[in-house]
Every structure is written in C-alpha cells, then in structure tokens.
Amino acid sequence: MPRQFFKFNGGVMPADHKAASTSLPIAEFAALASLPGELVIPLQQGNGGSLRALVEAGTQVLKGQRIGVGYDDTGTAVHASTSGLVKAVEMRRMPHPSGLSALCVVIAPDGEERWITRTPFDYRRAGLAATRDYLRDAGVLVGGDFGATGQLATLVINGAESEPRITCDDMLMRERADGVIQGIAILREVLRASEVLIGIEDNQPEAIAAMRAALAKRGAENTQVAAVPACYPTGNARLLIRVLTGIEVPHSRRFADYGVECFDTSTAYAIYQAITLGQPMVSRIVTVAGNVERPRNIEAPLGVPLRALLALCGPQADTNRVIMGGPMMGMTMPGDEVPVVKTTHCVLAGSPALFPPPPPEMPCIRCGDCARACPADLQPFELYSFARARQFGKAQEYHLFDCIECGCCTYVCPSKIPLVDYYRFAKSEILARQRDQEFADAARERYQFRLLRAEREKQEKAARLATKAAAAHAPTAEDAKDAKDTKKALIAAAIARARQQKEQVTPANIDALTPEQRAEIAKIEARREALQSSAKTAPPQDE
Amino acid sequence: MNAILIMALGAALLGVALRYVPVKRKVDEAVLAEQIDALLPQTQCGQCGYPGCKPYATAIAKGEADINQCPPGGTDGIHKLAELLGRKFKPLNTEHGVEKPKAVAFIDEAVCIGCTLCIQACPVDAIVGAAKQMHTIIAPLCTGCELCVPPCPVDCISMLPVAVSVDTWKWQYPVFEIKPAATTATATKQQSA
Ligand code: SF4
Ligand code: SF4
Ligand code: SF4
C-alpha cells in the first residue's frame, strides 16, 4: 500500500556520511573498555529546571538506583548508571555551550555492575496516569503532557534520522527492532492511538527491512513502517508529522491538540526497557564520528565523559574540538570531559580540516536562498536583519520562535552568515526579557499588595483606638463626634481620665496642718492654677 | 455677514472642544502612566528621584521627568521607553546612578539582631523574620533595590551579584574576529584541552 506523503518546502541534502559509522555493530561501552574512574550525572534537565539529589557523598549505589528526582512531579528522574560509591555531589561543567557548571552526582564505579532488582511494570493494570509517573521515575523523557488529551488519531514514531553522520537510531532499529516494536506497542496501547506510523528515511533500507520483519513477527495491527523521502531536516518531529499526516502543528501548540503525538525510536526502546524489562534509563546509544579512525555506535552508560567515548574510536591527532549533536545542529562543547546525558545522540570529533571555522561573514545580498531552504516557511534574511539590529519585537512578528534551528539557511547562505547564531542570540534575549517582565509584574503585584496592607493596617489601628476610646468613657464619645479624627478622641479620653483621677484624689494628710501651712498651700495651688490656665491660652515660648 | 457667522460658529465649537481637551488629556495621561509603569523594572528603589516606579511613570507621562533616570532599567529600559513615547534614545543620566549587574540582598544570619527594620524597608515583601528572630531574604523575590541595606543597624546585609546558571544563560551576539587561521586553531585547541 504505497502511502501518499505530504511535503514541506525547503530542506537541504548535504552528503550524509552515514556509511562510516554503520559498518561496525553497536558495542557496549563495558565490552570495549573498563569504566572511567568517575561517572558524572547532572542534576539538571535538558529543558531547564533542576533535580533534587537523593544521595550524598559516601552513599553506596546500585546500578539503576534513583539518585535524583524533580522538585515537583514533572521532573524526570536520573539513576546511577553503574554500581559504586557516590564520591561527591558537586558543581561540574555541563555538556552545554555555555560551559557553566551545575550540580552533579559523581559516582566512582566499583566495577561490579550490580543491578537493583528489576521488576516489569504492569501498565495494563496501572492505567495511563500511573504509567506516566512510572516512566518519569524510570527516567524516560516522555514529556509532561504524555497522554493528557485522551485518544490519539496517529502516533508517529520518529526513525527519520536526517542529520548527516548520525546513525544511532538507524543501528538501534537494525539490531534491536524487536524491542523498539514492543515499545511502540506499549505506547500505542497506553495512548490509545488508532494508527501508528513509523517514519524512516528511505536511505536506511536495512532499518526499514528490520523493522518490517519485526513488525510481521509481532503482528501489531494498524502499525506501518513508512519509508519517507530522505531530506534534511525530516527528522524534526514537527516536520515528520507534516510529511506523514499532512498536519501542520503551529509552534505554540502541542501535537496532542491535533490528535498526533511523536516519539523517537530510542524513546520507544527506552519505554520497552523500562516497562518490559524493569530497567530504568541508565545508558544510551551514541554515534561517535567525525575526525576519528573507527566511527561507530556505542551504548554508553550515562555520565561517561565524552573523552572516554572518543578514545574508543581513535581520535586523529588534529582533533581540536568536540561537538555534541550532528554537524548541522550540534554544539561545540566547552571541553571533552563533559558527560554523556540522555539527549546525547552523537559525539563528533572536529578538526580544522573537517569542520573549518566559519569564514568571515559577508553582507546579506537578499538572494532569498535561505527562504527557499527554510523548512519552517520563514524569511530567514528578515529574521537575521531584525536579530542583528536587536529589533526583537519585529523578529517575533516574523515568527522567530517557529525557527527549529535546523541550520538549512546557514548551510545555503552564499554570504556565509551564521544565521542560526543570530536566532539563538535573539531567542535567548527575548526569553530573558520575558523572564524579567514576569519578575517585574510579580514585584509590582507584591508592592501594591504591600501598600494595600499598610493602608489596611492603618485603618484597623485607627478603628481599634476609636472603639477603645469610645468604650472607656461614654461622655467623651460626644466630644469625638467627628469620629474620624480618632487622635482627638484619644486625647480627649486621656484628658478626661486625668481629670477624673484628679477629682478622685483628695490629699489625705492636710488635716493635721496648721492654718498658715494651709494658707500657703492654697497660695501655691492658686499660682499653679494661674500658670496652667496661662499655658493653655498663651502660645508656647521658645526655650 | 455669512462669513462672520461661520467664523463665530467655528469659534464657539472650538471653544467647547477646548473645554473638554484637558479632561481627555488627563485620562490619556493616566493610561500612558500605566503603560510606562509596565516597562519599569518595579524595584521601587527611588533612584529616579520619585518614591517608586509608578510615581516616576506618572511624572514621565506628565512630561515632568525624563526617560533616562532609571538605573535598574538601564539602557534596555530607556530604549523601551523611547519606543513607547516616540522619543529619541538618551544615555542613562548618571546623576541617578549607574547600571549594575543584578544582585540580591543577603543577610548574615549570625549577625542579625532581629530588629525588623529591613522588613519595613523592603517594598516587595522579600524578607521574612520577626522581632528578635533571625531574618532572611527570599532570594527569588528580591529585586535588588538595596533599600534594606542602610536601615540595618548592625550592617549585616550585603548585595551579592546573581550568578548566571545554565537555565538563564544567554547566547552571545555573534562576533567573528578575523584572525589568521593558525592562531584560531590553537586557540580552539586550548579551549577544548
Ligand atoms: S529608579 Fe527606576 S526602578 Fe527605581 S523606583 Fe525609580 S523607576 Fe523604579
Ligand atoms: S530584600 Fe532588600 S534588596 Fe531585596 S527587594 Fe527587599 S529591600 Fe530590596
Ligand atoms: S536590620 Fe539587620 S539586624 Fe535588623 S532585622 Fe534586618 S537584617 Fe536583621
């Protein structure tokens, strides 16, 4: 049944160099070399947000033991990828272009690879929500809104690995098709998808054949392997959905809103491992290629340094940098000691000959090549001029955030402008501004609330005093008729109190005094009286 | 005769219109002040010379204050104000202060005597504590206005610059220095070594 494919505009066809790393089978890291002295597992998620460590220095861990969980229930857990001793929980450099550090769990392997007890998970009995939580705790990145929208029309499995040099999904499907198919079956059942389309590029015939054979053996219904025309960047989830189903999901919406969902083959395989084998995500298949003698795919435990992976493949002498990801979208790493993480699918050794430094940027001649190559139907040269001039509002009007950073525009630009660098710059600026704006809005709200509270407290205090004054002395309540001026009322009350006290106090010991003394007292009293009355009327004198 | 009548009528109409202009203008000013306030950083620090961001916004709307008086807003903030008001950009007036990297307050808890003076100074309720109890700053809420620093009788509040994390890091503006190829290669080698 030949399938009708849909097309997207643009895309490029760079030489794929895939044959280089598919000649050797996937190798287990442990089969090639012993584990390095320490494994570094970041407590940081790819999409931002950090995790809470469950272990501390000195804890003995087993392979597959959970060592970090999210602060809320959206964070995907991380696990010890081997058994050993936790050396430290400390700041280490991240596999991130910034070269910044984040908190990591550092494990010294004991070489015994002792697993936790692995028990399969009965997802049929557990239901959707519990399965999602289980996968989160097993460290499988499935996204927070996994299955949030009920039934799915189409489940797309992304086996279209369109970036040059990367072959990890290809090799996974060739060698472990059965596991992938089982993972897909689980996904299909859990997400209640009526149809499953496995998109694989037609330049990977072995993978297609292996998947078809595994499918025939398992007999999964309504599941098809679709050989899509090879073209970079079909491997982008949004574009693959478009090619297979014709649905264009806008940047701002979730796939599930359109009744589709997309998972990588490696995610399907990780789901199979987690649910059927009871094995959390502790390793992943990484393509090691570029400037190395024996490019191949290695199943690497998470946390091994990139350096150790490269060493297994014989890096050439002129290797001067390490790139995580492919030649189109990959990012140069700050050093080769950064660890393999869950999103590391490819490690490239770079050399000046293989990936020459970009030539100096020339002015944009508005040839429009980039617009023709853009798979997201954008106007890259407009975005570029706005980003360059820091007109971020304009750039957003031209849908900067629809850019998938595929690098097609940079690839075709005759002026060799590093366009994607400008978009990344503009995007991170805009996001930072949005963060600042949200922060300022929250601060304004708290400030206004504070003003409100101060006002309320003042009123409450005034009211309290007024009632107190009124209750203490009924007669003075009349004086305080203009009750708003409570201070006056208060003073009046105090005066009244004082007067009353004075009236009550009768000097007790004047009976025994002589008349002269009494006369003197009377005189003094009179003087005081006069003084007091004059103080009341006369303005106060400056001392 | 007709001409005079027409002129008189016109004058009367304009007079009526003029009567209502100030009212309308007042409303516009309030709206404008809101819009300006939305662009200000809400630190309420008073460096602009007004007792808070809203009063400064109102003063700008009335034309009493210039747009370059807010140091926490900085160059970016002035650009935004200039765009909103259709005015020309001006560099920050250094009389009001200089732009600083964002910092948050930090209380040395061993020294704090629990006088609550800092709580009273903080405009955004970013400090918790009670009389004779240790006080502390809720760092994610602190705007870095420094208003809590002077009231502290034991000088235990300091401002710590906020470090960039992987989540808040920004891509740099692409700059490509033109260097001879050989030095570029060694430079990147050193970097990756
Ligand atoms: S200087 Fe700026 S931030 Fe500070 S109060 Fe004035 S307007 Fe607000
Ligand atoms: S804690 Fe201090 S610096 Fe931070 S917002 Fe409050 S008063 Fe300003
Ligand atoms: S002013 Fe200083 S000592 Fe007093 S409560 Fe604040 S921080 Fe503590």
Tab-separated table of C-alpha atoms and ligand atoms in Angstrom, chain B residues 40-41 43-48 52-53 56 69-72, ligand 1:
chain	number	residue	atom	x	y	z
B	40	LEU	CA	9.736	49.960	34.536
B	41	PRO	CA	11.564	47.259	36.476
B	43	THR	CA	12.341	47.679	42.030
B	44	GLN	CA	10.751	50.707	43.742
B	45	CYS	CA	14.262	51.822	44.613
B	46	GLY	CA	13.661	55.537	44.205
B	47	GLN	CA	16.913	56.209	42.384
B	48	CYS	CA	14.951	58.099	39.740
B	52	GLY	CA	8.608	54.423	43.386
B	53	CYS	CA	8.144	53.308	39.822
B	56	TYR	CA	8.116	58.149	38.111
B	69	GLN	CA	16.507	58.329	35.110
B	70	CYS	CA	16.020	54.670	35.994
B	71	PRO	CA	19.344	52.866	36.588
B	72	PRO	CA	17.890	49.379	37.205
C	1	SF4	S1	14.694	54.233	39.633
C	1	SF4	FE1	13.541	53.040	38.226
C	1	SF4	S2	13.305	51.181	39.243
C	1	SF4	FE2	13.879	52.541	40.783
C	1	SF4	S3	11.973	53.247	41.588
C	1	SF4	FE3	12.561	54.634	40.012
C	1	SF4	S4	11.545	53.874	38.282
C	1	SF4	FE4	11.531	52.258	39.715
